[in-house]
Tab-separated table of N, CA and C in Angstrom:
chain	number	residue	atom	x	y	z
F	1	MET	N	104.414	67.409	243.620
F	1	MET	CA	103.684	66.169	243.835
F	1	MET	C	102.057	66.170	243.205
F	2	ALA	N	101.409	67.608	243.338
F	2	ALA	CA	100.372	67.402	242.588
F	2	ALA	C	100.304	67.439	241.252
F	3	ASP	N	101.422	67.953	240.582
F	3	ASP	CA	101.665	67.753	239.456
F	3	ASP	C	101.848	66.242	238.713
F	4	ARG	N	102.293	65.439	239.367
F	4	ARG	CA	102.289	64.132	238.899
F	4	ARG	C	101.014	63.301	238.978
F	5	ASP	N	100.372	63.732	240.162
F	5	ASP	CA	98.982	63.376	240.021
F	5	ASP	C	97.954	64.003	239.377
F	6	ARG	N	98.261	65.090	238.741
F	6	ARG	CA	97.076	65.484	237.520
F	6	ARG	C	97.943	64.988	236.440
F	7	ASP	N	99.129	64.655	236.080
F	7	ASP	CA	99.444	63.969	234.729
F	7	ASP	C	98.906	62.636	234.751
F	8	ARG	N	98.456	61.790	235.916
F	8	ARG	CA	97.751	60.411	236.032
F	8	ARG	C	96.454	60.641	235.625
F	9	ASP	N	95.614	61.589	235.521
F	9	ASP	CA	94.382	61.624	235.409
F	9	ASP	C	94.042	61.719	233.533
F	10	ARG	N	95.055	62.314	233.360
F	10	ARG	CA	94.939	62.286	231.513
F	10	ARG	C	95.073	61.078	230.647
F	11	PRO	N	94.327	60.736	229.829
F	11	PRO	CA	94.511	59.647	229.198
F	11	PRO	C	95.582	59.659	228.553
F	12	HIS	N	96.115	58.423	228.044
F	12	HIS	CA	97.413	57.946	227.512
F	12	HIS	C	97.270	58.131	226.080
F	13	GLN	N	98.253	57.957	225.160
F	13	GLN	CA	98.194	58.155	223.538
F	13	GLN	C	98.652	56.878	223.114
F	14	LEU	N	97.950	56.301	222.415
F	14	LEU	CA	98.358	55.088	221.616
F	14	LEU	C	98.918	55.513	220.210
F	15	GLN	N	99.847	54.757	219.705
F	15	GLN	CA	100.038	54.751	218.116
F	15	GLN	C	99.824	53.656	217.834
F	16	VAL	N	99.083	53.376	216.621
F	16	VAL	CA	98.876	52.397	215.926
F	16	VAL	C	99.623	52.270	214.928
F	17	HIS	N	100.345	51.193	214.317
F	17	HIS	CA	101.304	50.994	213.284
F	17	HIS	C	100.514	49.905	212.568
F	18	PRO	N	100.195	49.988	211.262
F	18	PRO	CA	99.616	49.238	210.392
F	18	PRO	C	100.248	47.727	209.984
F	19	GLN	N	99.869	46.827	210.189
F	19	GLN	CA	100.656	45.543	209.653
F	19	GLN	C	100.252	45.337	208.190
F	20	HIS	N	101.616	45.070	207.666
F	20	HIS	CA	101.469	44.860	206.137
F	20	HIS	C	101.736	43.007	205.971
F	21	ARG	N	100.828	42.452	205.359
F	21	ARG	CA	100.944	40.942	204.932
F	21	ARG	C	101.447	40.773	203.844
F	22	TYR	N	102.425	39.744	203.671
F	22	TYR	CA	102.725	39.061	202.192
F	22	TYR	C	101.807	38.635	201.501
F	23	ASN	N	100.549	38.194	201.963
F	23	ASN	CA	99.699	37.600	201.131
F	23	ASN	C	97.995	38.561	201.618
F	24	SER	N	97.711	39.140	201.137
F	24	SER	CA	96.608	39.937	201.557
F	24	SER	C	95.282	39.304	201.523
F	25	GLY	N	95.222	37.990	200.773
F	25	GLY	CA	93.913	37.605	200.586
F	25	GLY	C	93.178	37.908	199.239
F	26	PRO	N	92.181	37.243	198.958
F	26	PRO	CA	91.680	37.520	197.691
F	26	PRO	C	91.309	38.921	197.269
F	27	GLY	N	91.569	39.467	196.230
F	27	GLY	CA	91.328	40.667	195.774
F	27	GLY	C	92.220	41.742	196.456
F	28	GLY	N	93.175	41.505	197.252
F	28	GLY	CA	93.883	42.550	197.558
F	28	GLY	C	95.516	42.488	197.095
F	29	LYS	N	96.018	43.494	197.222
F	29	LYS	CA	97.445	43.454	196.626
F	29	LYS	C	98.532	43.260	197.661
F	30	GLY	N	99.043	42.257	197.147
F	30	GLY	CA	100.194	41.939	198.404
F	30	GLY	C	101.591	42.432	198.162
F	31	LEU	N	102.726	42.242	198.226
F	31	LEU	CA	104.010	42.959	198.114
F	31	LEU	C	104.399	42.567	196.596
F	32	MET	N	104.100	41.580	195.934
F	32	MET	CA	104.456	41.376	194.598
F	32	MET	C	103.221	41.258	193.775
F	33	PRO	N	103.199	42.571	193.366
F	33	PRO	CA	101.547	42.718	192.620
F	33	PRO	C	101.964	41.920	191.172
F	34	ASP	N	100.915	41.582	190.608
F	34	ASP	CA	100.859	41.177	188.994
F	34	ASP	C	101.413	39.683	189.038
F	35	GLY	N	101.505	39.095	190.214
F	35	GLY	CA	101.807	37.839	190.179
F	35	GLY	C	103.532	36.972	189.960
F	36	GLY	N	104.244	38.292	189.934
F	36	GLY	CA	105.959	37.807	190.003
F	36	GLY	C	106.573	39.325	189.720
F	37	PRO	N	107.797	39.012	189.408
F	37	PRO	CA	108.603	40.068	188.884
F	37	PRO	C	108.341	40.204	187.404
F	38	SER	N	109.011	41.306	187.244
F	38	SER	CA	108.629	41.670	185.679
F	38	SER	C	109.711	40.899	184.691
F	39	ALA	N	109.393	41.091	183.253
F	39	ALA	CA	110.457	40.475	182.614
F	39	ALA	C	111.819	41.251	182.415
F	40	GLY	N	111.804	42.518	182.730
F	40	GLY	CA	113.161	43.266	182.720
F	40	GLY	C	114.066	42.939	183.689
F	41	LYS	N	113.371	42.492	184.851
F	41	LYS	CA	113.724	42.082	186.006
F	41	LYS	C	114.672	40.596	185.983
F	42	VAL	N	113.701	39.883	185.420
F	42	VAL	CA	113.945	38.539	185.215
F	42	VAL	C	115.430	38.541	184.220
F	43	LEU	N	115.297	39.238	183.159
F	43	LEU	CA	116.228	39.728	182.098
F	43	LEU	C	117.540	39.823	182.883
F	44	ALA	N	117.394	41.157	183.676
F	44	ALA	CA	118.753	41.568	184.309
F	44	ALA	C	119.274	40.695	185.269
F	45	VAL	N	118.627	39.940	186.040
F	45	VAL	CA	119.080	38.415	186.800
F	45	VAL	C	119.997	37.474	185.913
F	46	MET	N	119.304	37.180	185.062
F	46	MET	CA	119.738	36.302	183.968
F	46	MET	C	120.902	36.789	183.357
F	47	THR	N	121.102	38.126	183.156
F	47	THR	CA	122.284	38.530	182.550
F	47	THR	C	123.455	38.739	183.714
F	48	MET	N	123.159	39.189	184.639
F	48	MET	CA	124.164	39.837	185.911
F	48	MET	C	124.748	38.302	186.451
F	49	LEU	N	123.979	37.153	186.591
F	49	LEU	CA	124.459	36.359	186.958
F	49	LEU	C	125.494	35.242	186.760
F	50	PRO	N	125.580	35.411	185.254
F	50	PRO	CA	127.260	34.906	184.956
F	50	PRO	C	128.093	35.793	185.088
F	51	ALA	N	127.709	37.121	184.908
F	51	ALA	CA	129.268	38.079	185.138
F	51	ALA	C	129.391	38.055	186.568
F	52	GLY	N	128.469	37.994	187.538
F	52	GLY	CA	128.719	37.816	189.189
F	52	GLY	C	129.602	36.706	189.391
F	53	GLY	N	129.039	35.379	188.892
F	53	GLY	CA	129.854	33.902	189.095
F	53	GLY	C	131.445	34.006	188.455
F	54	ILE	N	131.464	34.924	186.974
F	54	ILE	CA	132.906	34.633	186.534
F	54	ILE	C	133.682	35.893	187.767
F	55	LEU	N	133.208	36.884	188.096
F	55	LEU	CA	133.744	37.561	188.998
F	55	LEU	C	134.168	37.023	190.461
F	56	LEU	N	133.423	36.255	190.877
F	56	LEU	CA	133.601	35.399	192.266
F	56	LEU	C	134.600	34.491	192.068
F	57	GLY	N	134.668	33.925	190.689
F	57	GLY	CA	135.414	32.999	190.475
F	57	GLY	C	136.973	33.433	190.127
F	58	LEU	N	136.953	34.791	189.534
F	58	LEU	CA	138.307	35.599	189.695
F	58	LEU	C	139.001	35.693	190.914
F	59	ALA	N	138.046	36.322	191.872
F	59	ALA	CA	138.520	36.528	193.164
F	59	ALA	C	139.033	35.369	194.024
F	60	GLY	N	138.225	34.075	193.511
F	60	GLY	CA	138.695	33.020	194.187
F	60	GLY	C	140.301	32.788	193.930
F	61	ILE	N	140.500	32.773	192.584
F	61	ILE	CA	141.800	32.363	191.779
F	61	ILE	C	142.900	33.461	192.169
F	62	THR	N	142.428	34.765	192.566
F	62	THR	CA	143.302	35.583	192.925
F	62	THR	C	143.791	35.554	194.216
F	63	PHE	N	142.753	34.906	195.393
F	63	PHE	CA	143.058	34.634	197.062
F	63	PHE	C	143.986	33.545	196.855
F	64	VAL	N	143.607	32.715	196.257
F	64	VAL	CA	144.353	31.394	196.031
F	64	VAL	C	145.943	31.496	195.585
F	65	GLY	N	146.101	32.497	194.544
F	65	GLY	CA	147.448	32.983	194.078
F	65	GLY	C	148.019	33.634	195.257
F	66	THR	N	147.243	34.682	195.839
F	66	THR	CA	148.016	35.396	196.802
F	66	THR	C	148.358	34.556	198.065
F	67	ILE	N	147.789	33.441	198.315
F	67	ILE	CA	148.324	32.490	199.424
F	67	ILE	C	149.564	31.777	199.211
F	68	ILE	N	149.485	31.117	197.776
F	68	ILE	CA	150.721	30.352	197.502
F	68	ILE	C	151.866	31.328	197.480
F	69	GLY	N	151.549	32.646	196.979
F	69	GLY	CA	152.824	33.488	196.915
F	69	GLY	C	153.242	34.006	198.125
F	70	LEU	N	152.475	33.930	199.303
F	70	LEU	CA	152.755	34.137	200.638
F	70	LEU	C	153.549	32.639	201.261
F	71	PHE	N	153.178	31.939	200.863
F	71	PHE	CA	153.620	30.693	201.359
F	71	PHE	C	155.241	30.639	200.841
F	72	LEU	N	155.302	31.108	199.464
F	72	LEU	CA	156.639	30.973	199.017
F	72	LEU	C	157.757	31.982	199.337
F	73	THR	N	157.391	33.295	199.521
F	73	THR	CA	157.960	34.320	199.858
F	73	THR	C	158.049	34.490	201.486
F	74	THR	N	157.656	33.629	202.361
F	74	THR	CA	157.618	34.344	203.697
F	74	THR	C	158.883	33.673	204.140
F	75	PRO	N	159.440	32.582	203.876
F	75	PRO	CA	161.115	32.277	204.279
F	75	PRO	C	162.086	33.510	203.783
F	76	LEU	N	161.565	33.725	202.530
F	76	LEU	CA	162.670	35.070	202.193
F	76	LEU	C	162.021	36.110	203.115
F	77	PHE	N	161.174	36.295	203.336
F	77	PHE	CA	160.867	37.704	204.242
F	77	PHE	C	161.719	37.545	205.857
F	78	ILE	N	161.376	36.240	205.987
F	78	ILE	CA	162.237	35.844	207.259
F	78	ILE	C	163.771	36.031	207.416
F	79	ILE	N	164.576	35.461	206.209
F	79	ILE	CA	165.826	35.597	206.309
F	79	ILE	C	166.285	36.968	206.041
F	80	PHE	N	165.442	37.738	205.018
F	80	PHE	CA	166.156	39.080	204.864
F	80	PHE	C	165.184	40.276	205.782
F	81	SER	N	164.583	39.472	206.752
F	81	SER	CA	163.816	40.643	207.604
F	81	SER	C	164.821	41.938	208.471
F	82	PRO	N	166.061	41.464	208.714
F	82	PRO	CA	166.829	42.326	209.078
F	82	PRO	C	167.116	43.528	208.124
F	83	VAL	N	167.221	43.498	207.164
F	83	VAL	CA	167.311	44.087	205.928
F	83	VAL	C	166.187	45.043	205.520
F	84	LEU	N	164.893	44.354	205.454
F	84	LEU	CA	163.623	44.868	204.904
F	84	LEU	C	162.779	45.586	206.028
F	85	VAL	N	163.013	45.139	207.043
F	85	VAL	CA	162.210	45.874	208.118
F	85	VAL	C	162.493	47.210	208.254
F	86	PRO	N	163.892	47.558	208.183
F	86	PRO	CA	164.387	49.117	208.460
F	86	PRO	C	164.164	49.760	207.037
F	87	ALA	N	164.123	48.967	205.820
F	87	ALA	CA	164.150	49.535	204.962
F	87	ALA	C	162.538	49.924	204.381
F	88	ALA	N	161.687	49.198	204.846
F	88	ALA	CA	160.496	49.359	205.036
F	88	ALA	C	159.878	50.537	205.905
F	89	LEU	N	160.625	50.648	206.992
F	89	LEU	CA	160.482	51.877	207.898
F	89	LEU	C	160.524	53.245	207.304
F	90	VAL	N	161.821	53.125	206.672
F	90	VAL	CA	162.265	54.339	206.208
F	90	VAL	C	161.464	54.860	204.868
F	91	VAL	N	161.121	53.829	203.824
F	91	VAL	CA	160.220	54.109	202.704
F	91	VAL	C	158.878	54.617	203.298
F	92	GLY	N	158.401	54.032	204.236
F	92	GLY	CA	157.064	54.354	204.991
F	92	GLY	C	157.133	55.744	205.614
F	93	LEU	N	158.392	56.069	206.387
F	93	LEU	CA	158.439	57.386	206.841
F	93	LEU	C	158.533	58.503	205.725
F	94	ALA	N	159.383	58.356	204.719
F	94	ALA	CA	159.492	59.172	203.741
F	94	ALA	C	158.005	59.312	203.035
F	95	VAL	N	157.222	58.261	202.752
F	95	VAL	CA	156.017	58.408	201.924
F	95	VAL	C	155.085	59.483	203.098
F	96	THR	N	155.178	59.073	204.274
F	96	THR	CA	154.285	59.691	205.296
F	96	THR	C	154.786	61.354	205.168
F	97	GLY	N	155.919	61.657	205.276
F	97	GLY	CA	156.635	63.071	205.095
F	97	GLY	C	156.156	63.991	203.805
F	98	PHE	N	156.260	62.917	202.629
F	98	PHE	CA	155.891	63.521	201.523
F	98	PHE	C	154.305	63.807	201.287
F	99	LEU	N	153.419	62.912	201.962
F	99	LEU	CA	152.165	63.217	202.086
F	99	LEU	C	151.923	64.154	203.178
F	100	THR	N	152.294	64.597	204.236
F	100	THR	CA	152.167	65.388	205.232
F	100	THR	C	152.749	66.788	204.527
F	101	SER	N	153.602	66.989	203.913
F	101	SER	CA	154.157	68.178	203.266
F	101	SER	C	153.405	68.465	202.336
F	102	GLY	N	152.692	67.738	201.385
F	102	GLY	CA	151.434	68.044	200.739
F	102	GLY	C	150.705	68.462	201.187
F	103	ALA	N	150.080	67.889	202.234
F	103	ALA	CA	148.601	68.321	202.951
F	103	ALA	C	149.038	69.644	203.569
F	104	PHE	N	150.356	69.784	204.150
F	104	PHE	CA	150.734	71.382	204.677
F	104	PHE	C	150.406	72.334	203.968
F	105	GLY	N	150.884	71.986	202.492
F	105	GLY	CA	151.023	72.911	201.268
F	105	GLY	C	149.667	73.283	201.114
F	106	LEU	N	148.492	72.245	200.749
F	106	LEU	CA	147.383	72.533	200.138
F	106	LEU	C	146.609	73.309	201.326
F	107	THR	N	147.006	72.705	202.929
F	107	THR	CA	146.274	73.755	203.917
F	107	THR	C	146.829	75.350	203.697
F	108	ALA	N	147.878	75.425	203.719
F	108	ALA	CA	148.658	76.879	203.482
F	108	ALA	C	148.104	77.687	202.465
F	109	LEU	N	147.776	76.848	201.170
F	109	LEU	CA	147.144	77.583	199.740
F	109	LEU	C	145.787	78.106	200.206
F	110	SER	N	145.090	76.999	200.803
F	110	SER	CA	143.855	77.166	200.972
F	110	SER	C	143.446	78.205	201.898
F	111	SER	N	144.391	78.487	202.902
F	111	SER	CA	144.497	79.678	203.909
F	111	SER	C	144.753	80.774	203.235
F	112	LEU	N	145.652	81.177	202.529
F	112	LEU	CA	146.101	82.340	201.788
F	112	LEU	C	144.518	82.381	200.878
F	113	SER	N	144.249	81.571	200.019
F	113	SER	CA	143.110	82.097	199.370
F	113	SER	C	142.156	82.418	200.327
F	114	ARG	N	141.970	81.941	201.148
F	114	ARG	CA	140.343	82.218	201.882
F	114	ARG	C	140.749	83.625	202.310
F	115	VAL	N	142.237	84.063	203.064
F	115	VAL	CA	142.286	85.224	203.589
F	115	VAL	C	142.403	86.368	202.279
F	116	ALA	N	142.721	85.924	201.430
F	116	ALA	CA	142.745	87.044	200.054
F	116	ALA	C	141.412	87.203	199.714
F	117	ASN	N	140.315	86.446	199.653
F	117	ASN	CA	138.987	86.669	199.393
F	117	ASN	C	138.336	87.374	200.424
F	118	TYR	N	138.800	87.175	201.510
F	118	TYR	CA	138.230	87.967	202.886
F	118	TYR	C	138.577	89.180	202.755
F	119	ILE	N	140.038	89.736	202.347
F	119	ILE	CA	140.400	90.992	202.170
F	119	ILE	C	139.570	91.429	200.844
F	120	ARG	N	139.593	90.919	199.897
F	120	ARG	CA	138.948	91.477	198.661
F	120	ARG	C	137.620	91.736	199.224
F	121	GLN	N	136.790	91.103	199.820
F	121	GLN	CA	135.569	91.185	200.130
F	121	GLN	C	135.306	92.614	200.908
F	122	ALA	N	136.286	92.803	202.055
F	122	ALA	CA	136.146	93.500	203.014
F	122	ALA	C	136.414	94.854	202.368
F	123	THR	N	137.563	94.994	201.700
F	123	THR	CA	137.957	96.278	201.047
F	123	THR	C	137.352	96.415	199.563
F	124	GLY	N	136.277	95.544	198.976
F	124	GLY	CA	135.813	95.647	197.688
F	124	GLY	C	136.706	95.955	196.596
F	125	THR	N	138.004	95.321	196.521
F	125	THR	CA	139.038	95.821	195.412
F	125	THR	C	138.857	94.699	194.795
F	126	SER	N	139.026	94.574	193.557
F	126	SER	CA	139.418	93.551	192.333
F	126	SER	C	140.718	92.781	192.514
F	127	PRO	N	141.411	91.731	192.154
F	127	PRO	CA	142.552	91.252	192.118
F	127	PRO	C	143.444	92.386	191.315
F	128	GLU	N	142.865	92.785	190.343
F	128	GLU	CA	144.088	93.300	189.458
F	128	GLU	C	144.397	95.003	190.383
F	129	GLN	N	143.567	95.389	191.116
F	129	GLN	CA	143.528	96.521	192.127
F	129	GLN	C	144.626	96.032	193.114
F	130	MET	N	144.480	94.930	193.553
F	130	MET	CA	145.341	94.523	194.770
F	130	MET	C	146.583	94.559	194.365
F	131	ALA	N	146.822	93.544	192.967
F	131	ALA	CA	148.069	93.598	192.186
F	131	ALA	C	148.928	94.619	192.081
F	132	GLU	N	148.153	95.640	191.577
F	132	GLU	CA	148.973	97.175	191.295
F	132	GLU	C	149.053	97.998	192.476
F	133	HIS	N	148.686	97.553	193.656
F	133	HIS	CA	148.691	98.090	195.114
F	133	HIS	C	149.979	97.348	195.769
F	134	ALA	N	150.086	95.971	195.345
F	134	ALA	CA	151.194	95.320	196.004
F	134	ALA	C	152.485	95.796	195.000
F	135	LYS	N	152.243	96.094	193.949
F	135	LYS	CA	153.607	96.439	192.835
F	135	LYS	C	153.841	97.579	193.902
F	136	ARG	N	153.195	98.625	193.771
F	136	ARG	CA	153.456	100.072	194.326
F	136	ARG	C	154.210	100.222	195.443
F	137	ARG	N	153.559	99.058	196.633
F	137	ARG	CA	154.232	99.020	197.917
F	137	ARG	C	155.480	98.393	197.803
F	138	LEU	N	155.553	97.378	196.888
F	138	LEU	CA	156.842	96.713	196.422
F	138	LEU	C	158.156	97.753	195.920
F	139	ALA	N	157.510	98.486	195.183
F	139	ALA	CA	158.423	99.538	194.379
F	139	ALA	C	158.840	100.951	195.688
F	140	ASP	N	158.124	100.999	196.496
F	140	ASP	CA	158.035	101.754	197.470
F	140	ASP	C	159.111	101.083	198.531
F	141	THR	N	158.990	100.138	198.578
F	141	THR	CA	160.007	99.606	199.717
F	141	THR	C	161.221	99.165	199.217
F	142	ALA	N	161.247	98.735	197.802
F	142	ALA	CA	162.737	98.667	197.283
F	142	ALA	C	163.209	99.987	197.257
F	143	GLY	N	162.613	101.316	196.959
F	143	GLY	CA	163.336	102.585	196.977
F	143	GLY	C	163.750	102.790	198.089
F	144	HIS	N	162.894	102.615	199.407
F	144	HIS	CA	163.561	102.795	200.538
F	144	HIS	C	164.909	101.932	201.130
F	145	MET	N	164.355	100.740	200.565
F	145	MET	CA	165.956	99.805	201.162
F	145	MET	C	167.186	100.699	199.976
F	146	GLY	N	166.891	100.768	199.148
F	146	GLY	CA	167.798	101.584	198.160
F	146	GLY	C	168.481	102.639	198.946
F	147	GLN	N	167.854	103.776	199.303
F	147	GLN	CA	168.080	104.818	200.346
F	147	GLN	C	169.033	104.442	201.114
F	148	LYS	N	168.351	103.601	202.031
F	148	LYS	CA	168.942	102.835	203.406
F	148	LYS	C	170.341	102.503	203.077
F	149	THR	N	170.436	101.828	201.960
F	149	THR	CA	171.858	101.064	201.469
F	149	THR	C	172.774	102.128	201.429
F	150	LYS	N	172.439	103.375	200.502
F	150	LYS	CA	173.223	104.379	200.381
F	150	LYS	C	173.625	105.192	201.589
F	151	GLU	N	172.605	105.343	202.155
F	151	GLU	CA	173.198	105.776	203.888
F	151	GLU	C	174.123	105.094	204.385
F	152	VAL	N	173.679	104.009	204.416
F	152	VAL	CA	174.976	103.009	205.497
F	152	VAL	C	176.414	103.141	204.647
F	153	GLY	N	176.339	102.997	203.318
F	153	GLY	CA	177.460	103.127	202.716
F	153	GLY	C	178.291	104.480	202.807
F	154	GLN	N	177.454	105.730	202.849
F	154	GLN	CA	178.095	106.409	203.145
F	154	GLN	C	178.778	106.771	204.367
F	155	GLN	N	177.759	106.248	205.400
F	155	GLN	CA	178.173	105.999	206.799
F	155	GLN	C	179.425	105.311	207.198
F	156	VAL	N	179.603	104.274	206.213
F	156	VAL	CA	180.755	103.295	206.352
F	156	VAL	C	182.199	103.775	205.937
F	157	GLN	N	181.602	104.682	204.740
F	157	GLN	CA	182.939	105.435	204.295
F	157	GLN	C	183.543	106.739	205.056
F	158	SER	N	182.541	107.285	205.521
F	158	SER	CA	183.014	108.547	206.602
F	158	SER	C	183.323	107.900	207.665
F	159	LYS	N	183.405	106.746	208.322
F	159	LYS	CA	183.939	105.972	209.428
F	159	LYS	C	185.389	105.584	208.639
F	160	ALA	N	185.316	105.111	207.796
F	160	ALA	CA	186.703	104.705	207.252
F	160	ALA	C	187.555	105.765	206.943
F	161	GLN	N	187.055	106.989	206.554
F	161	GLN	CA	187.967	108.424	206.230
F	161	GLN	C	188.695	108.543	207.588
F	162	GLU	N	187.543	108.540	208.640
F	162	GLU	CA	188.060	109.091	209.933
F	162	GLU	C	189.170	108.265	210.385
F	163	VAL	N	188.999	106.888	210.452
F	163	VAL	CA	190.172	105.950	210.794
F	163	VAL	C	191.323	106.201	210.109
F	164	GLY	N	190.941	106.473	208.953
F	164	GLY	CA	192.408	106.194	208.162
F	164	GLY	C	192.830	107.593	207.978
F	165	GLY	N	192.256	108.601	208.037
F	165	GLY	CA	192.895	110.234	208.158
F	165	GLY	C	193.281	110.375	209.453
F	166	GLY	N	192.621	110.242	210.461
F	166	GLY	CA	192.724	111.242	211.849
F	166	GLY	C	193.718	109.929	212.616
F	167	GLY	N	193.732	108.858	212.392
F	167	GLY	CA	194.569	108.143	213.375
F	167	GLY	C	196.141	108.277	212.939
F	168	GLY	N	196.419	108.350	211.982
F	168	GLY	CA	197.667	108.433	211.559
F	168	GLY	C	198.670	107.193	211.646
F	169	GLY	N	198.223	106.366	212.477
F	169	GLY	CA	199.073	105.122	212.794
F	169	GLY	C	198.969	104.086	211.843
F	170	GLY	N	198.477	104.129	210.754
F	170	GLY	CA	198.135	103.157	209.805
F	170	GLY	C	199.585	102.264	209.263
F	171	ARG	N	199.142	101.493	208.510
F	171	ARG	CA	200.387	100.705	207.892
F	171	ARG	C	200.988	101.680	206.841
F	172	THR	N	202.527	101.260	206.489
F	172	THR	CA	203.007	102.170	205.619
F	172	THR	C	203.471	101.240	204.389
């Protein structure tokens, strides 16, 4: 309560914002110095005015053509809607699927690139060193898989010999 009373005794601060007038009177500068726009600005407006008018006219012609086309094709859309609606849905879903797969692919590539850069920075190795290391590991893995394949082949062969030689009840 005492804090609130103490704040009331302090003077309030005022902010003064100057007001600009369009015509500040004799001898003063207004918003349009030297009595008007420059010759370059007038020339730019005179050049762009016809171009803007032509583009506006083309936009109007395009709009009218679109409306006429819509009036002519609406009965066809209504007649063929049982075929067009499912076809449009299929095409839309296919396009969505392609775009989504592309987005996922880009996300995966950027994630892999970021992880590779992080590993490269953390280990201080260059891409050539990483490629050489990957080749060595791949060669080691291939050699290990070849050895395992030989072992499994020998085990299968020994089992087949045991069944064939030890059972004696095979086909004749």
